[in-house]
Structure formats: structure tokens, C-alpha cells
PDB file of C-alpha atoms and ligand atoms in Angstrom:
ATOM      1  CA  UNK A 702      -4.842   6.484  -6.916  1.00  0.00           C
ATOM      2  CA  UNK A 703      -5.986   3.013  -7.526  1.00  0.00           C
ATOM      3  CA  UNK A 704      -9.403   1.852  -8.064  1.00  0.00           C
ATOM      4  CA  UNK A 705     -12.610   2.821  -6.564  1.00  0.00           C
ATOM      5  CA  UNK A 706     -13.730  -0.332  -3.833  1.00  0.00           C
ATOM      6  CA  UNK A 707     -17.173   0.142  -4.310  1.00  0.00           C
ATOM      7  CA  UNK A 708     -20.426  -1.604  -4.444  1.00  0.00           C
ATOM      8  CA  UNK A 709     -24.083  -1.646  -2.846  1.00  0.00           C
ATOM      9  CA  UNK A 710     -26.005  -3.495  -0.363  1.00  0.00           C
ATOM     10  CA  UNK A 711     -27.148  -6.246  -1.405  1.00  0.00           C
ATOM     11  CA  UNK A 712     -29.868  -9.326  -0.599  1.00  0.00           C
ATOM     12  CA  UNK A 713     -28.907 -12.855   0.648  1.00  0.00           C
ATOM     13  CA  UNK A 714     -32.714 -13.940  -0.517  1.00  0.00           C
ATOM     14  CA  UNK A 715     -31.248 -16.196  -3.440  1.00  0.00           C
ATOM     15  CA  UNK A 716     -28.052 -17.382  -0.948  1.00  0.00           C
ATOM     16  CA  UNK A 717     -23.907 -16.240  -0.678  1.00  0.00           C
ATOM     17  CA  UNK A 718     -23.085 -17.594  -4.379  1.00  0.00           C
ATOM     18  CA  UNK A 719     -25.730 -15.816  -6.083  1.00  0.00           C
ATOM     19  CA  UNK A 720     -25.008 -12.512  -4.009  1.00  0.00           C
ATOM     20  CA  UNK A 721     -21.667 -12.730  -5.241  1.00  0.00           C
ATOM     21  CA  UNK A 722     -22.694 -12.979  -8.787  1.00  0.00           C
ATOM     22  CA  UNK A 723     -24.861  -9.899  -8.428  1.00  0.00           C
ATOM     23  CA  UNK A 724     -22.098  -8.028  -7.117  1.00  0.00           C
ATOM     24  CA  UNK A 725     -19.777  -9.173 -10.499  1.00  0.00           C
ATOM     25  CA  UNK A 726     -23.181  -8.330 -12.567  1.00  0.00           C
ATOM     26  CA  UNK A 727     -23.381  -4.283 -11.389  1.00  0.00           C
ATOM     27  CA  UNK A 728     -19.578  -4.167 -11.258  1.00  0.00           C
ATOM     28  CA  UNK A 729     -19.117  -4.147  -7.686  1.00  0.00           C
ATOM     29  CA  UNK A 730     -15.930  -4.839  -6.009  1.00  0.00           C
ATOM     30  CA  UNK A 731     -17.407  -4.597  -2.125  1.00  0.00           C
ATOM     31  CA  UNK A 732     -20.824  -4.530  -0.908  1.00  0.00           C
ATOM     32  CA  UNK A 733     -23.215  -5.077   2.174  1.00  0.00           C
ATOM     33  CA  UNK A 734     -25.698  -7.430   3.447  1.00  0.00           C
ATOM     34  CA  UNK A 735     -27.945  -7.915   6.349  1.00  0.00           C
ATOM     35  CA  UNK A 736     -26.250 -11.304   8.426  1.00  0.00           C
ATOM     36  CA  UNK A 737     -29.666 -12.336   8.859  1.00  0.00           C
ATOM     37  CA  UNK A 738     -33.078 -11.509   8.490  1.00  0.00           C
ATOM     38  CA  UNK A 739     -33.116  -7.251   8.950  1.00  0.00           C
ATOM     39  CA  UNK A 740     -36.080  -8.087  11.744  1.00  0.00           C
ATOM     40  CA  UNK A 741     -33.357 -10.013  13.366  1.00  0.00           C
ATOM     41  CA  UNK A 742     -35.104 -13.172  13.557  1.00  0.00           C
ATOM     42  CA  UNK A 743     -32.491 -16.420  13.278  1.00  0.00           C
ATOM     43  CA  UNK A 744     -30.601 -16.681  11.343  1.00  0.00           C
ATOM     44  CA  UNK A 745     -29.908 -19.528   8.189  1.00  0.00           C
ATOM     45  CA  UNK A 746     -27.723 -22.059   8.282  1.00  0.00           C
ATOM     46  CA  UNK A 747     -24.958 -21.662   6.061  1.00  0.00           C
ATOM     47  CA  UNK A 748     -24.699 -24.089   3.339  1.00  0.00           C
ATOM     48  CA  UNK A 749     -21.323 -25.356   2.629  1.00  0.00           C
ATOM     49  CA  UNK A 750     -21.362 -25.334  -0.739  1.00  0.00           C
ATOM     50  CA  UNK A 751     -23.117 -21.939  -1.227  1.00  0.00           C
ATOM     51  CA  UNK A 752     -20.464 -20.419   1.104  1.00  0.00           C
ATOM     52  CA  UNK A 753     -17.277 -22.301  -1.157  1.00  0.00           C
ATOM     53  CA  UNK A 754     -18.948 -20.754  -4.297  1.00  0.00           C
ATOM     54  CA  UNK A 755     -19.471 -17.604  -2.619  1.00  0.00           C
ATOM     55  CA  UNK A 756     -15.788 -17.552  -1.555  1.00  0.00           C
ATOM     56  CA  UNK A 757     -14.671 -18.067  -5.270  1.00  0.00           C
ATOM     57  CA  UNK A 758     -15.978 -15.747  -6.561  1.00  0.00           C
ATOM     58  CA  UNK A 759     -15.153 -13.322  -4.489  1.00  0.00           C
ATOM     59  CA  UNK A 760     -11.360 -14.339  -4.781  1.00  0.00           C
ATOM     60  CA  UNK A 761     -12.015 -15.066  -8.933  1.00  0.00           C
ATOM     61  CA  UNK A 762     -13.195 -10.844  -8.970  1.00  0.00           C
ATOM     62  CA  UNK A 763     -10.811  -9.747  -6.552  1.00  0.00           C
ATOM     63  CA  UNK A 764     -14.336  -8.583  -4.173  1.00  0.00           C
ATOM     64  CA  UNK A 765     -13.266  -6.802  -0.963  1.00  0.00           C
ATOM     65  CA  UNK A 766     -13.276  -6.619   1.901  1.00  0.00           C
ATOM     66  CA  UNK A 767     -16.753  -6.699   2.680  1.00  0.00           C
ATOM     67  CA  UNK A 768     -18.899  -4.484   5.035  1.00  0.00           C
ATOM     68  CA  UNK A 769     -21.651  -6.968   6.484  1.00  0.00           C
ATOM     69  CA  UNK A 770     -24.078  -5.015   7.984  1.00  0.00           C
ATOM     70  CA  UNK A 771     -26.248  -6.085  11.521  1.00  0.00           C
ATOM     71  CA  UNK A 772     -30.017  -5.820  11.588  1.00  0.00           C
ATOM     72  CA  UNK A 773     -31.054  -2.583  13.036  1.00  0.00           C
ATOM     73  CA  UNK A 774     -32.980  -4.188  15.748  1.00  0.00           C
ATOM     74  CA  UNK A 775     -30.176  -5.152  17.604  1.00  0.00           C
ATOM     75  CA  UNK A 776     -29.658  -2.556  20.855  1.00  0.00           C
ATOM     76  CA  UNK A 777     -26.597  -2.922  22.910  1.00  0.00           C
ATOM     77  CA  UNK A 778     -28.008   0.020  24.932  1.00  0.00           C
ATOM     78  CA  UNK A 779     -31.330  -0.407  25.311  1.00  0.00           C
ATOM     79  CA  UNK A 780     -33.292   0.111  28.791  1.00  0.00           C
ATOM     80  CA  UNK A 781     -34.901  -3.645  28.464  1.00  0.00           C
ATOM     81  CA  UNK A 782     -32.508  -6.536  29.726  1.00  0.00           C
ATOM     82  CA  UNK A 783     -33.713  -8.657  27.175  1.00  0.00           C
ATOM     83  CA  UNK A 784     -33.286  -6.869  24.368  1.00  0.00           C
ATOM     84  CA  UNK A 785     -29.430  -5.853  25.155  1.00  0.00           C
ATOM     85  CA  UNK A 786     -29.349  -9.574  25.697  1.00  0.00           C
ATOM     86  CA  UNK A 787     -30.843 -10.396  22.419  1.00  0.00           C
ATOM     87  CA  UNK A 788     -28.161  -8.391  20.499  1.00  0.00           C
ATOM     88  CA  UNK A 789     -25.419  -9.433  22.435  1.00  0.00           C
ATOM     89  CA  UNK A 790     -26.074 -12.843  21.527  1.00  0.00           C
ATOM     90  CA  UNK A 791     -26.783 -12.377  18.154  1.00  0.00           C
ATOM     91  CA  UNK A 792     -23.908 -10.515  17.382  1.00  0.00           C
ATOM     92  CA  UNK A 793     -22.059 -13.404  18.595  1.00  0.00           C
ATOM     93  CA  UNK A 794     -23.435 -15.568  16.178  1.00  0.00           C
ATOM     94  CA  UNK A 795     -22.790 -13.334  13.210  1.00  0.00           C
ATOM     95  CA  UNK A 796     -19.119 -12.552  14.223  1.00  0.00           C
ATOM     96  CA  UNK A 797     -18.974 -16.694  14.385  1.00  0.00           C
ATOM     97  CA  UNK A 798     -20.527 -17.465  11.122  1.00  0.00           C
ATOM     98  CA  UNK A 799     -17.983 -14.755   9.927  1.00  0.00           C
ATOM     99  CA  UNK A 800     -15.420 -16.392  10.805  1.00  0.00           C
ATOM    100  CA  UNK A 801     -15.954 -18.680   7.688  1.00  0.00           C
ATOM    101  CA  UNK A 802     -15.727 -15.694   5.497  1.00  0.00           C
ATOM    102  CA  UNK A 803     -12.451 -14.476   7.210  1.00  0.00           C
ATOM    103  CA  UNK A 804     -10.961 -10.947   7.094  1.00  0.00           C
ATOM    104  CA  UNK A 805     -14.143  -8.676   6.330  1.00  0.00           C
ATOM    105  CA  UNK A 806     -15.891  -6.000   8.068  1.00  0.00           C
ATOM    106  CA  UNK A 807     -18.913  -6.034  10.476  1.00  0.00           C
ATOM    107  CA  UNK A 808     -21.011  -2.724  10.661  1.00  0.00           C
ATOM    108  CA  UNK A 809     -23.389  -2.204  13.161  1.00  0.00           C
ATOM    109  CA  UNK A 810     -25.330   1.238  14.279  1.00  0.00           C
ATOM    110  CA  UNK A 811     -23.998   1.728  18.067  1.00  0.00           C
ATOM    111  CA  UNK A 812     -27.561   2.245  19.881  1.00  0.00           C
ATOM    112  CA  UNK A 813     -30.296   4.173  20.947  1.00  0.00           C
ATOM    113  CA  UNK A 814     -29.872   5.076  24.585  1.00  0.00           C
ATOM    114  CA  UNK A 815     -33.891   5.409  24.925  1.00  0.00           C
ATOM    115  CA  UNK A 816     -33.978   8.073  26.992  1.00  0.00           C
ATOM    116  CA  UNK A 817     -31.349   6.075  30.158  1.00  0.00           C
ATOM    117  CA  UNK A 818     -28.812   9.531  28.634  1.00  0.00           C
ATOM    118  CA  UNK A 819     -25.428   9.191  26.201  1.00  0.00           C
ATOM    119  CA  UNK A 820     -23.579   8.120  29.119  1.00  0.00           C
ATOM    120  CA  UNK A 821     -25.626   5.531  30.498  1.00  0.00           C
ATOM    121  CA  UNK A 822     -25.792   4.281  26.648  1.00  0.00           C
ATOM    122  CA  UNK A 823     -22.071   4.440  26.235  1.00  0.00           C
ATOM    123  CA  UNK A 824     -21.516   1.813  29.083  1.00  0.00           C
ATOM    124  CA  UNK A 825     -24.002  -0.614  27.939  1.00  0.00           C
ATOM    125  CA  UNK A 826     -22.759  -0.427  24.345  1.00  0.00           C
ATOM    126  CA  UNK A 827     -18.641  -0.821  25.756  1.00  0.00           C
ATOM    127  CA  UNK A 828     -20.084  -3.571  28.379  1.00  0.00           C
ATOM    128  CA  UNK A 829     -22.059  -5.533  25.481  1.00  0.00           C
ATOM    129  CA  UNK A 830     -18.706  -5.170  22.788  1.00  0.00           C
ATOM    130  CA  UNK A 831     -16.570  -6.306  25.775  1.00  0.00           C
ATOM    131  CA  UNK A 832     -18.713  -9.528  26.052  1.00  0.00           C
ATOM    132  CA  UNK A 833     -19.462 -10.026  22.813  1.00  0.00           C
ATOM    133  CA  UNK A 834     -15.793  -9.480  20.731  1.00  0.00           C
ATOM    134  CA  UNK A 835     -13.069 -12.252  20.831  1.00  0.00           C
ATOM    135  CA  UNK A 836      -9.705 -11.881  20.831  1.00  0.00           C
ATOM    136  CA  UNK A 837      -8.001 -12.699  17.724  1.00  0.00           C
ATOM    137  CA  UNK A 838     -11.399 -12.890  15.568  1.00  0.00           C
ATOM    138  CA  UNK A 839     -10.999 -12.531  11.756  1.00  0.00           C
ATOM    139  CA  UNK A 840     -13.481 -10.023  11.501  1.00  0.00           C
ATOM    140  CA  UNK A 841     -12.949  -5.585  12.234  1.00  0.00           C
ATOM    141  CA  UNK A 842     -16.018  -4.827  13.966  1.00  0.00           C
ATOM    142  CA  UNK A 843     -17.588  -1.107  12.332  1.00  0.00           C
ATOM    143  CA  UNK A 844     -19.357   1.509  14.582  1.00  0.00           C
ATOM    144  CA  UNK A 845     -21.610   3.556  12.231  1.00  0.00           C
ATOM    145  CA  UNK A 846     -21.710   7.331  12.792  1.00  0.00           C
ATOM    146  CA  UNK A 847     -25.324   7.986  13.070  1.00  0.00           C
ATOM    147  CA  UNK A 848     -27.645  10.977  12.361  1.00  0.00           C
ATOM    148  CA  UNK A 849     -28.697  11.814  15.872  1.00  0.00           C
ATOM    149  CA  UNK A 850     -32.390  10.906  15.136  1.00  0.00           C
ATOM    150  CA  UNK A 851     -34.307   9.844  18.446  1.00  0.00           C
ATOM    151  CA  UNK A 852     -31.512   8.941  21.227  1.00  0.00           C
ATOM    152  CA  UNK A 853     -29.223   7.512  18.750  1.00  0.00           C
ATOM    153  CA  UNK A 854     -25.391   6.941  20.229  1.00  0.00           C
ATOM    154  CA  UNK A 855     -22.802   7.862  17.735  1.00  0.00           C
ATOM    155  CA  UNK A 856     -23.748  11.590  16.418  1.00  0.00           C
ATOM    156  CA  UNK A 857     -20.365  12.552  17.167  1.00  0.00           C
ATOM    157  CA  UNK A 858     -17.081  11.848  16.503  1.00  0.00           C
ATOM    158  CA  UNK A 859     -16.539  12.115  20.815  1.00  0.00           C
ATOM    159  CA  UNK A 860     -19.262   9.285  21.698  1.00  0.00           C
ATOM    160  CA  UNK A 861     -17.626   7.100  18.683  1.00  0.00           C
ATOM    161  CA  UNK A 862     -14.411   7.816  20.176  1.00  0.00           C
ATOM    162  CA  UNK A 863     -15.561   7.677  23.872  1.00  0.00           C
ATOM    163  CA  UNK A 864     -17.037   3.741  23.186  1.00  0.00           C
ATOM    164  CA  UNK A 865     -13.592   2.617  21.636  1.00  0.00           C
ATOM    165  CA  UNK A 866     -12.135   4.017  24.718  1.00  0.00           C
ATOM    166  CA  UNK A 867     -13.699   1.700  26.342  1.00  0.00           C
ATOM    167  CA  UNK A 868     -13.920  -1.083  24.734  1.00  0.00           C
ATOM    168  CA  UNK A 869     -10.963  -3.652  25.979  1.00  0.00           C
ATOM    169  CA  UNK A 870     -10.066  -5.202  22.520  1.00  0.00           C
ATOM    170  CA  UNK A 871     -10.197  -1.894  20.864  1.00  0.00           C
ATOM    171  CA  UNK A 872      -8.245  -3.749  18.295  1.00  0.00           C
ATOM    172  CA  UNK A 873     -10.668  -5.222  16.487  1.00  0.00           C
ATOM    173  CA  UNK A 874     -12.698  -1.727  15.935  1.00  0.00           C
ATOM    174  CA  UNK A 875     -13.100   0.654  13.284  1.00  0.00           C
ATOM    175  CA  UNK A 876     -15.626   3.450  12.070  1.00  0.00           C
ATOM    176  CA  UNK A 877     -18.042   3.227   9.338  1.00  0.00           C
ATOM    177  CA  UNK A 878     -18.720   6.443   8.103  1.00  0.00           C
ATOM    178  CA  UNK A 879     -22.122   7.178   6.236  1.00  0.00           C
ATOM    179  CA  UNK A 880     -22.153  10.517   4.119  1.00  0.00           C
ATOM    180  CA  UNK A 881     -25.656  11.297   5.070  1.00  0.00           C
ATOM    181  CA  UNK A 882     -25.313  10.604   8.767  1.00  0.00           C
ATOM    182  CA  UNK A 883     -22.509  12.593   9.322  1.00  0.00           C
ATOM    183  CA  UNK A 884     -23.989  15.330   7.307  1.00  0.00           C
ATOM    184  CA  UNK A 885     -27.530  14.907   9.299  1.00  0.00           C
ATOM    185  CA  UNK A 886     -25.796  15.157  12.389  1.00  0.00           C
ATOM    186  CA  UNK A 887     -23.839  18.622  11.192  1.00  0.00           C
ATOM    187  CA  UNK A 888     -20.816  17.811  10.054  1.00  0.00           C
ATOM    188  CA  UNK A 889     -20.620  19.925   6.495  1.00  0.00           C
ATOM    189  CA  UNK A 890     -18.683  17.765   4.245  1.00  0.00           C
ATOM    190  CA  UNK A 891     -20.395  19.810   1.346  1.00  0.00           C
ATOM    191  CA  UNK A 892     -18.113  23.084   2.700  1.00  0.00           C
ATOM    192  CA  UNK A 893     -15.338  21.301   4.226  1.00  0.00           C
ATOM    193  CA  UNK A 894     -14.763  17.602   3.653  1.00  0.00           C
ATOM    194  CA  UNK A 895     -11.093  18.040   4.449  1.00  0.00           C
ATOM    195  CA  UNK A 896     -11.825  19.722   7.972  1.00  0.00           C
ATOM    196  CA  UNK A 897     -14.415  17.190   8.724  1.00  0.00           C
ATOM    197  CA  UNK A 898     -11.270  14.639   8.011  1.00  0.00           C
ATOM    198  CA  UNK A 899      -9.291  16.578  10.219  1.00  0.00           C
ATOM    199  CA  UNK A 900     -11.565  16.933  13.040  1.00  0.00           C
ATOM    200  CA  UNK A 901     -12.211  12.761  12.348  1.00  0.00           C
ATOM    201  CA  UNK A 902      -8.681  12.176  12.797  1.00  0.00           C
ATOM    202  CA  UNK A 903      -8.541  14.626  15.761  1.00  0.00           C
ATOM    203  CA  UNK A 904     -11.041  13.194  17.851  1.00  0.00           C
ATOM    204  CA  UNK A 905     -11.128   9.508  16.579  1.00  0.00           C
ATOM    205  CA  UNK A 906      -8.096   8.853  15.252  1.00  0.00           C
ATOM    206  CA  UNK A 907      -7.819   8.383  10.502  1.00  0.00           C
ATOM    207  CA  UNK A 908      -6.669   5.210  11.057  1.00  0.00           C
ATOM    208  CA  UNK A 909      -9.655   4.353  12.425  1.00  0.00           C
ATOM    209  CA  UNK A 910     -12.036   4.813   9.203  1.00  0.00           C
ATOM    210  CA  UNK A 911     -12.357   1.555   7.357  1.00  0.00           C
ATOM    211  CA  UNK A 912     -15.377   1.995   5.194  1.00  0.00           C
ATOM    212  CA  UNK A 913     -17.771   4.307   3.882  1.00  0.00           C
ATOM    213  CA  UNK A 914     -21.249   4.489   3.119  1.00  0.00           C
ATOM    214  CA  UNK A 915     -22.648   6.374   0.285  1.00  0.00           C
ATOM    215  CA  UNK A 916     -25.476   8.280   0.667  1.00  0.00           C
ATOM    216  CA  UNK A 917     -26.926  11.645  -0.433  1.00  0.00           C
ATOM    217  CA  UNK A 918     -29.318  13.396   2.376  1.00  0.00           C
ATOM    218  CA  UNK A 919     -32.980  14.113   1.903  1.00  0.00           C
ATOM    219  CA  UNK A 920     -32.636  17.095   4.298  1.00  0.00           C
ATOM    220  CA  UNK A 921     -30.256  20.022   5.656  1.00  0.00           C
ATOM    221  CA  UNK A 922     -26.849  19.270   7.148  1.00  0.00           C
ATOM    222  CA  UNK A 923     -28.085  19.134  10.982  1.00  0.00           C
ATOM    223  CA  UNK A 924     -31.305  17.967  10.332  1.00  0.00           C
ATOM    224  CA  UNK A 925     -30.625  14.679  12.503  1.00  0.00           C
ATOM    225  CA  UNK A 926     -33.418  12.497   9.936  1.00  0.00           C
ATOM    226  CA  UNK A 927     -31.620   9.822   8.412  1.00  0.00           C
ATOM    227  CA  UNK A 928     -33.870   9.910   4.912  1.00  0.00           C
ATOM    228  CA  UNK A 929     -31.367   8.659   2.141  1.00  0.00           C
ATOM    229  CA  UNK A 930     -31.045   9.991  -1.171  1.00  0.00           C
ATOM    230  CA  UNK A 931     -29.855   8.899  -4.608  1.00  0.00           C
ATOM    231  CA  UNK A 932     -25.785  10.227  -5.460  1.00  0.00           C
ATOM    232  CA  UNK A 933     -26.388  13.472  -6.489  1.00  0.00           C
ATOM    233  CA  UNK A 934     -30.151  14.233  -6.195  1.00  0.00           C
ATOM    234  CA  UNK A 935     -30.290  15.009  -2.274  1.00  0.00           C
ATOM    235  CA  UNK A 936     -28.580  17.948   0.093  1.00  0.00           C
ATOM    236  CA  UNK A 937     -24.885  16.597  -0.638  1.00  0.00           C
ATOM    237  CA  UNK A 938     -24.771  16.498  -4.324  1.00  0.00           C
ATOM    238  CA  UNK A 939     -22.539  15.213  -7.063  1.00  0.00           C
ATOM    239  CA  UNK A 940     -19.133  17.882  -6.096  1.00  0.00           C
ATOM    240  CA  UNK A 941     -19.444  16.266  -2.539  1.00  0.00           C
ATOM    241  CA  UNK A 942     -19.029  12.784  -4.089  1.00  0.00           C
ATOM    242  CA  UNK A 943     -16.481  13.815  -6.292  1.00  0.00           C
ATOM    243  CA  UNK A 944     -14.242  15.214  -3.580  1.00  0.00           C
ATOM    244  CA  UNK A 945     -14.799  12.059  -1.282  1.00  0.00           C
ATOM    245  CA  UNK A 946     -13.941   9.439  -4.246  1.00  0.00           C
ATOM    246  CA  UNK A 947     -10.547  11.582  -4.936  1.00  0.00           C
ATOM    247  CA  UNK A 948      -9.867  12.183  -1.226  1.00  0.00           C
ATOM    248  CA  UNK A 949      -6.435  11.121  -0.922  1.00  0.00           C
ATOM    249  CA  UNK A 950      -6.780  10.093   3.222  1.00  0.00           C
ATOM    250  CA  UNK A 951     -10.082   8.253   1.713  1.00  0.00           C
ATOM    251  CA  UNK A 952      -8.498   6.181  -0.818  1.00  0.00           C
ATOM    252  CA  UNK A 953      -8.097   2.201  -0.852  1.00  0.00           C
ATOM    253  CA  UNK A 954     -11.767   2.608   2.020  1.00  0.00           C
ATOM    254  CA  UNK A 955     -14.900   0.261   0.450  1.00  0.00           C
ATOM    255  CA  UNK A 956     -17.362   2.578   0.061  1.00  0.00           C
ATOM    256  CA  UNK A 957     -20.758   1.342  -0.001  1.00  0.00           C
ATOM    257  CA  UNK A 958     -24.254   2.532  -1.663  1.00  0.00           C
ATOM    258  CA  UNK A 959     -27.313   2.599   0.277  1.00  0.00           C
ATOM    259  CA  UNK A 960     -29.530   4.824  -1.786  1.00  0.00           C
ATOM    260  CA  UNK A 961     -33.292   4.273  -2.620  1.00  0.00           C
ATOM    261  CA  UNK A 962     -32.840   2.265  -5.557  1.00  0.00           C
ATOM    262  CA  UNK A 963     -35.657  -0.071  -7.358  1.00  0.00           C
ATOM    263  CA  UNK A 964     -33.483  -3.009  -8.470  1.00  0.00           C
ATOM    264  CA  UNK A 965     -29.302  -3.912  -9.152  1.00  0.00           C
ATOM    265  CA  UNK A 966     -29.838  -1.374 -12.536  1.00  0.00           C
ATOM    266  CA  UNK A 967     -29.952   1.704 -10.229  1.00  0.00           C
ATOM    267  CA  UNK A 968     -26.606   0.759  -8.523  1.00  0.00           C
ATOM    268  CA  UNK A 969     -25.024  -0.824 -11.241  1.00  0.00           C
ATOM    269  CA  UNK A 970     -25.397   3.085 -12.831  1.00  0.00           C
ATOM    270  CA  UNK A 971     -24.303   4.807  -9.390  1.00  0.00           C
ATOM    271  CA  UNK A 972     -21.068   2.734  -9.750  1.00  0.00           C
ATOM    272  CA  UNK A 973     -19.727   3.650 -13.160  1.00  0.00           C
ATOM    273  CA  UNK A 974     -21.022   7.250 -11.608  1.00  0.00           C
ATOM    274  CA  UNK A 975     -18.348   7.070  -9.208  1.00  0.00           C
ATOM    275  CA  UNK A 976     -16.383   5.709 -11.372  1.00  0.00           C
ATOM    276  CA  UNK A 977     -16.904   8.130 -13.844  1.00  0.00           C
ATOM    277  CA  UNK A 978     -15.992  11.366 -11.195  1.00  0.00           C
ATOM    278  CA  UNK A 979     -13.007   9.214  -9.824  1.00  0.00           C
ATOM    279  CA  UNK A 980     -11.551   8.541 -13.223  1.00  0.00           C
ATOM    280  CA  UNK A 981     -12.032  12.361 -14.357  1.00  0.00           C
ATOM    281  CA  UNK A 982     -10.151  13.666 -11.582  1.00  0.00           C
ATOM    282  CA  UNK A 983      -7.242  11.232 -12.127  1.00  0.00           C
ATOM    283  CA  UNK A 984      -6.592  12.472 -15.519  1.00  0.00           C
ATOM    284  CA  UNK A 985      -7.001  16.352 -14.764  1.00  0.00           C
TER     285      UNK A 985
HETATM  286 FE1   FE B 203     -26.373   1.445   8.788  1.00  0.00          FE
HETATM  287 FE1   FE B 204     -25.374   3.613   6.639  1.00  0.00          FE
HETATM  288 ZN1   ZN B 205     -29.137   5.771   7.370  1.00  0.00          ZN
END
């Protein structure tokens, strides 16, 4: 297998370039940031030269592909006209600005239907990705299996599967999926990774998957919470991670970190981690 894509989310605070030169720093080869402020308030103009130095050294460190991740605010489904129109719009922008960063991923969390019903939130989320994506963008736009906390869309492989269906340009769409989500919403990859795979790639379709987020779970498989945890110090622990960094239908994904962490020291030791069970396997 070859090597582990992995990396962290990261903070645009210091701008693109210096982002990029965390990433090298920890020894990431993908990683995540917010396209704009996570409160989803406008977002910066990008600065030419930033970007071109940003570019280079992703190229220079072969980084990639990327999984940039939208606010949370944004809510394709929610019951207020303004608000679905607020996220439709923004997601515009950030699929735009992407454009300048071409071939990465965009990950965004689906919805919460806010009590209009799955349904009703399934249309508004396949009406506001039929508006917003553009045929022949540069960018594979992520659907995040969620937990099931509140009225969350996406807490099954079916309503992931039932908004691609939908969706017109289904070709520019993919699945994120996020080890404690899936786990929170009761699918045990701690007993079964493989079947969970299989019922994935059942329902959804493997080809489908085109990134990963790391996470351990603060609470039971079904628990429908969404409380991260550090790589093995939650519900999942470290023989879950093991199996999904040497899962062969998993290999050549980027697989991001989203774990409580203090500062880039934490992750930067969570990737040689993964490394480190990746590596073991190979040679056994
Ligand atoms: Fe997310
Ligand atoms: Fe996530
Ligand atoms: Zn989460």
C-alpha cells in the first residue's frame, strides 16, 4: 500500500502560505480548513501572492488533495428562507474562490431539517446543490455523514444516497466519511469495519468515498452526540484505526484529524501514530 494521505485541520488565521507550511511542519500531506470565518461571516479576499506561495508548496511537498471544509452555519435545509439563501450563496463563493486552488475537495455537513422531516430536508438540500454546483467545476463537492444529533440529514448511508439521487450533476459529489459520526449514528466499525464498507458500497456506492475524517467518539456507537475524541482514547480505539489505515478499499482516501488537540504538537504526534500502525501492518 502506499503512503498514508493524512493531515489535520488546520487555521487560515496567519493566511494560505503559512497554512501550508504548518502542514510540512507536523508532516501532513492533506488537511482541512474552514473557507471562511467558521461563523460564516465574509469571507477574505485572497491575496495573490499568498495563494502562489500556498500553491508551491503544496506542489514542492506533494500536499493532497485537500478537504476544505464549510462553516457549520451554513443550512441548505433550513425552515427560514434566508438562511437556505445565505448558504446557497456562500457556497457559491467558496466553490469560486476554489477554483484558484483547482482539483481539491469541498466538505460540507448536509443539514438540519429543523423539525420540516428528512424528506422535506432532502429536497431543500438537492434544490440548494442543484443551484449552487456548476458544471465542469474543479472542485468534488463532500457530503459528511453525520451523527444524527438534533434533525441532522445524513445519519444514514440511504439519506446520503437519497440527496445524490437527486442532485442533477451528481458528478461532482462524493462522501466524506467521519469515524465518529458514523459510529454515533450506529454503524459499528469497531466490530465490523469491513461490513460497514460493504453496506457503504451497497447503499451509496465505494466509489463514492473520497475522504475520511479521523475521529475517536466520546460516547457509545448509537449515541447520535457528535463529542470528538483523541485517536485512541475515546469509544473507537487504537485496533479501529489500525484496521481503517490498512483497509485495502480505504487506501490512497485523505484522511483527516479533527480531534481535541491544544496546538500543531498534538497532531503532528497523531500522524506518525498513524503512521506508525500503517507501517506495522505493511511489514507483518
Ligand atoms: Fe464536519
Ligand atoms: Fe467531521
Ligand atoms: Zn463531528
Amino acid at each position: 500500500m502506499g503512503e498514508l494521505i493524512i493531515g489535520c485541520h488546520l487555521s487560515t488565521a496567519n493566511g494560505y502560505a503559512a497554512m501550508a507550511d504548518d502542514a510540512v511542519s507536523i508532516g501532513a500531506t492533506t488537511f482541512a480548513f474552514f473557507t471562511r470565518n467558521p461563523r460564516g461571516g465574509n469571507a477574505r479576499e485572497l491575496d495573490a501572492q499568498d495563494l502562489a506561495a500556498f500553491l508551491a508548496t503544496l506542489s514542492e511537498h506533494r500536499i493532497g488533495p485537500l478537504v476544505a471544509h464549510a462553516p457549520y452555519t451554513y443550512n441548505l435545509c433550513s425552515a427560514k428562507p434566508e438562511t437556505v439563501e445565505f448558504a446557497r450563496r456562500a457556497m457559491r463563493e467558496d466553490l469560486e474562490r476554489m477554483e484558484l486552488m483547482p482539483g481539491h475537495l469541498y466538505n460540507f455537513h448536509p443539514g438540519a431539517h429543523v423539525k420540516q422531516g428528512a424528506d422535506e430536508g432532502i429536497r431543500l438540500i438537492c434544490e440548494g446543490l442543484n443551484d449552487v454546483l456548476e458544471p465542469g467545476q474543479a472542485t468534488t463537492v463532500l457530503l459528511e455523514t453525520m451523527a444524527g444529533k438534533g434533525t441532522e440529514v445524513g445519519r444514514s448511508f440511504e439519506e446520503l444516497a437519497r440527496i445524490i439521487d437527486g442532485v442533477k450533476h451528481d458528478e461532482l459529489l462524493g462522501v466524506c466519511l467521519d469515524t465518529c459520526h458514523v459510529a454515533d449514528a450506529g454503524y459499528d466499525i469497531v466490530g465490523d469495519l469491513d461490513g460497514v464498507l460493504d453496506e457503504f458500497d451497497r447503499v451509496v456506492g465505494l466509489e463514492r468515498l473520497r475522504a475520511l475524517h479521523l475521529n475517536d467518539s466520546k460516547n457509545p456507537l448509537g449515541s447520535h452526540k457528535d463529542r470528538h475524541e483523541r485517536i485512541g482514547e475515546g469509544t473507537l480505539g487504537l485496533e479501529t484505526f489500525r484496521a481503517v489505515v490498512t483497509n485495502p478499499r480505504l487506501a490512497g482516501l485523505p484522511m483527516v484529524l479533527e480531534t481535541p488537540q491544544t496546538g500543531l504538537d498534538g497532531w503532528a504526534a497523531e500522524i506518525a501514530l498513524l503512521r506508525t500502525l500503517a507501517a506495522r501492518e505493511a511489514e507483518s
